[in-house]
JSON list of C-alpha atoms in Angstrom, two decimals:
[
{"chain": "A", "resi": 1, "resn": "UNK", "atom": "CA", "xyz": [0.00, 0.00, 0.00]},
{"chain": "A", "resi": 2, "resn": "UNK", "atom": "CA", "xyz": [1.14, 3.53, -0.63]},
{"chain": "A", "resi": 3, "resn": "UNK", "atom": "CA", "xyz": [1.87, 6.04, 2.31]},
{"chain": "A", "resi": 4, "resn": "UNK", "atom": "CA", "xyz": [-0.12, 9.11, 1.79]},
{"chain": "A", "resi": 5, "resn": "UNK", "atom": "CA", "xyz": [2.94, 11.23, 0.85]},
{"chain": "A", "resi": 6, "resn": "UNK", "atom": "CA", "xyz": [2.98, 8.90, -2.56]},
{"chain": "A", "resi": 7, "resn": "UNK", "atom": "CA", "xyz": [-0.67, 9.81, -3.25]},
{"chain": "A", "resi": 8, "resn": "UNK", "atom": "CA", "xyz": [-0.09, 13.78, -2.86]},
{"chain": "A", "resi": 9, "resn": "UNK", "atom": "CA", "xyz": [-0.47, 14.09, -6.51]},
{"chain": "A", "resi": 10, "resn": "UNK", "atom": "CA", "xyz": [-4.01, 12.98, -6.26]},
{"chain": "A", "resi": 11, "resn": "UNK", "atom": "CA", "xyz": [-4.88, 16.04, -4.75]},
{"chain": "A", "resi": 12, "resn": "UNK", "atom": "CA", "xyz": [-7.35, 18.71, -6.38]},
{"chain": "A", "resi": 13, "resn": "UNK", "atom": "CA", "xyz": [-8.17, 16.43, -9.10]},
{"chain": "A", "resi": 14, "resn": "UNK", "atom": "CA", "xyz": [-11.85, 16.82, -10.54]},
{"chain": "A", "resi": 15, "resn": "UNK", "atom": "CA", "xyz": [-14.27, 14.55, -12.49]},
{"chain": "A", "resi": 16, "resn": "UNK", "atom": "CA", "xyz": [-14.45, 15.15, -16.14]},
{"chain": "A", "resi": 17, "resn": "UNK", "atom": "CA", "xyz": [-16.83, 14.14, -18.40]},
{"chain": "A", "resi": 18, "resn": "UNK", "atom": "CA", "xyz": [-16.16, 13.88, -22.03]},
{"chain": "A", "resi": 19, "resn": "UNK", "atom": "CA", "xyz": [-19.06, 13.90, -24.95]},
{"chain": "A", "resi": 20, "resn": "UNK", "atom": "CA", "xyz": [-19.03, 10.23, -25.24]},
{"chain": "A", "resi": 21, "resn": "UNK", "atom": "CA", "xyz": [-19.80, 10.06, -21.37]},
{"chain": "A", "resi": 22, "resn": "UNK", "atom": "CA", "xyz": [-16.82, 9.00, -19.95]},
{"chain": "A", "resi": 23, "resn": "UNK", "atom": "CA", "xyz": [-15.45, 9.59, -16.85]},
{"chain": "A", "resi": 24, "resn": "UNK", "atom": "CA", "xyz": [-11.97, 11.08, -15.96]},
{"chain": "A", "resi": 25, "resn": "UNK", "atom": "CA", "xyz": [-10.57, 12.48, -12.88]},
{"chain": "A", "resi": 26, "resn": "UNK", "atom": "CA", "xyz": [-8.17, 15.28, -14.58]},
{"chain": "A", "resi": 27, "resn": "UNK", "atom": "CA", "xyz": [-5.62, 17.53, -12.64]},
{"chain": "A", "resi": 28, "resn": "UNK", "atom": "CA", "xyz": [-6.33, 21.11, -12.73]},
{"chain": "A", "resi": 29, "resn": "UNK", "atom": "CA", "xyz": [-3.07, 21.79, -14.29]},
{"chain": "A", "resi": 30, "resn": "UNK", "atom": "CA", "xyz": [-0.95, 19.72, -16.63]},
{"chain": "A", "resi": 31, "resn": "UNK", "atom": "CA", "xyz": [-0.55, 15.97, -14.66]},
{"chain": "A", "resi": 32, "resn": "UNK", "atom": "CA", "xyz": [-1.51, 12.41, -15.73]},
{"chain": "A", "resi": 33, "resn": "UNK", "atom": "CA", "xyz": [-4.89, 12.02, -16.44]},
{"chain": "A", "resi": 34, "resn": "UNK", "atom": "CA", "xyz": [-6.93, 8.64, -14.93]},
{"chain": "A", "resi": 35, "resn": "UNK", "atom": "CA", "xyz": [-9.85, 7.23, -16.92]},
{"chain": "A", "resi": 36, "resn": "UNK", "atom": "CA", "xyz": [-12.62, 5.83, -14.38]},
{"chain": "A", "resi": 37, "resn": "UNK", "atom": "CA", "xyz": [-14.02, 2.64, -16.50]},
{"chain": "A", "resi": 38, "resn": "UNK", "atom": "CA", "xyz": [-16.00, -0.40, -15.24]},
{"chain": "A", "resi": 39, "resn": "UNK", "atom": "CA", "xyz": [-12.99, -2.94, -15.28]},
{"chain": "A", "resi": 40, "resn": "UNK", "atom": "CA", "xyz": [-10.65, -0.46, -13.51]},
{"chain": "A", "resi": 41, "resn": "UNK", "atom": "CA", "xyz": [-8.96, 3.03, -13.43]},
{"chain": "A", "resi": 42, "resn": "UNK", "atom": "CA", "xyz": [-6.32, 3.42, -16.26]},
{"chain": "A", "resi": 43, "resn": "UNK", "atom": "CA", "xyz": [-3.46, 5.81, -16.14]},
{"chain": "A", "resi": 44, "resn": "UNK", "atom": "CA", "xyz": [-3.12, 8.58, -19.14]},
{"chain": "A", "resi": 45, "resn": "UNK", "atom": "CA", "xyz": [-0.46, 11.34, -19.71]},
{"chain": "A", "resi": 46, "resn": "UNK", "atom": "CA", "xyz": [-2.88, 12.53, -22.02]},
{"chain": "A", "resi": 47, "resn": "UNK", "atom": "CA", "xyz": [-5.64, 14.99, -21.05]},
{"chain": "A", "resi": 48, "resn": "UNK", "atom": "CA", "xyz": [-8.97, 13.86, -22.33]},
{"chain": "A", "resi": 49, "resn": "UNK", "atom": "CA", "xyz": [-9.81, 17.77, -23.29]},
{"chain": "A", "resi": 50, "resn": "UNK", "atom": "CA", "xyz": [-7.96, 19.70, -25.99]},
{"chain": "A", "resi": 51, "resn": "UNK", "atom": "CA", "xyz": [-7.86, 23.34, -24.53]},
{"chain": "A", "resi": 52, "resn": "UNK", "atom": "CA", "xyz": [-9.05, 25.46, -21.49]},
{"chain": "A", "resi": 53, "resn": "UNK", "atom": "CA", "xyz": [-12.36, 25.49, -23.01]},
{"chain": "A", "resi": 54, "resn": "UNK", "atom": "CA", "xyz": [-13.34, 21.60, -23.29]},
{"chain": "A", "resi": 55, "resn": "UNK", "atom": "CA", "xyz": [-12.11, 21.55, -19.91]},
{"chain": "A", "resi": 56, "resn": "UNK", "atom": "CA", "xyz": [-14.42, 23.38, -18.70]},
{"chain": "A", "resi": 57, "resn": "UNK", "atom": "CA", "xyz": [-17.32, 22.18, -20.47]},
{"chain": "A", "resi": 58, "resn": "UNK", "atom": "CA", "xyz": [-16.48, 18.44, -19.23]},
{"chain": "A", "resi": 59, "resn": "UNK", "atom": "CA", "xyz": [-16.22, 19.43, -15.98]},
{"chain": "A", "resi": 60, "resn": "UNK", "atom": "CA", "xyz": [-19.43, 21.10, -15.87]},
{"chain": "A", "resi": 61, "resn": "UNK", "atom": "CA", "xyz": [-20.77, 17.94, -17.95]},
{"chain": "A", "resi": 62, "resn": "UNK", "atom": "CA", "xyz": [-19.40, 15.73, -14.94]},
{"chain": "A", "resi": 63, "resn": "UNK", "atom": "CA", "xyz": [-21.20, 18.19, -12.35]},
{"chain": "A", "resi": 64, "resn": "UNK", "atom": "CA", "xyz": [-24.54, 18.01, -14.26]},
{"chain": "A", "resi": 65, "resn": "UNK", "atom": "CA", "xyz": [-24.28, 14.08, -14.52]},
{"chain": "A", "resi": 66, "resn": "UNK", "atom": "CA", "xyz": [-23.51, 13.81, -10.69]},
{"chain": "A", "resi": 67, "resn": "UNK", "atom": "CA", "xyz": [-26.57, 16.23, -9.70]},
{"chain": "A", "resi": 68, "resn": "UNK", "atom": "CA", "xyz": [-28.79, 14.13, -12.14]},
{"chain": "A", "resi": 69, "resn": "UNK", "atom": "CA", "xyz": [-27.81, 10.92, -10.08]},
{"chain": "A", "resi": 70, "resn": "UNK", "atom": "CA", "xyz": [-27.93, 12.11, -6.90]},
{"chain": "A", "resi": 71, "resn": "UNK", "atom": "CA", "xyz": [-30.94, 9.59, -6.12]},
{"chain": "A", "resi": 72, "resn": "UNK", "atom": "CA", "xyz": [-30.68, 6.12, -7.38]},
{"chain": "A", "resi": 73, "resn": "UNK", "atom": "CA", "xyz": [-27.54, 4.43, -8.41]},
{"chain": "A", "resi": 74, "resn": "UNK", "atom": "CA", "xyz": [-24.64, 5.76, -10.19]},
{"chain": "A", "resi": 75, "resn": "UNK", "atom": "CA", "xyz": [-23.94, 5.30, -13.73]},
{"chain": "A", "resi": 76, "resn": "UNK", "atom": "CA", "xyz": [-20.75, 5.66, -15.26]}
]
């Protein structure tokens, strides 16, 4: 297991949500991106977003999903 001082980078990270509907949790600056699937997590350098803008838009994408669920199950 990993001491918390190995997971710092996991810090501020936030739930992105691309157009196909999948899930990332992206770092709010340039960092490794992690894909959220139903098998596992997967490890990216790649951001799933191609500028400031998509950014943005997934993240609010991700916020909308997560209010929609808020009762019932989750659905990634």
């Amino acid at each position: 297991m990993p001491s918390p001082a190995d997971l710092i980078w996991l810090l501020d990270y936030r739930l992105f949500r691309g157009l196909a509907g999948d899930s990332w949790l992206v770092a709010p600056g340039a960092g490794p991106s992690i894909r959220l699937m139903r098998h596992g997590l997967f490890l990216s350098d790649q951001a799933p977003y191609v500028d400031h803008w998509d950014c943005d838009a997934g993240l609010d994408r991700a916020s909308v999903h997560l209010a929609s669920h808020r009762i019932g199950g989750w659905s990634w």
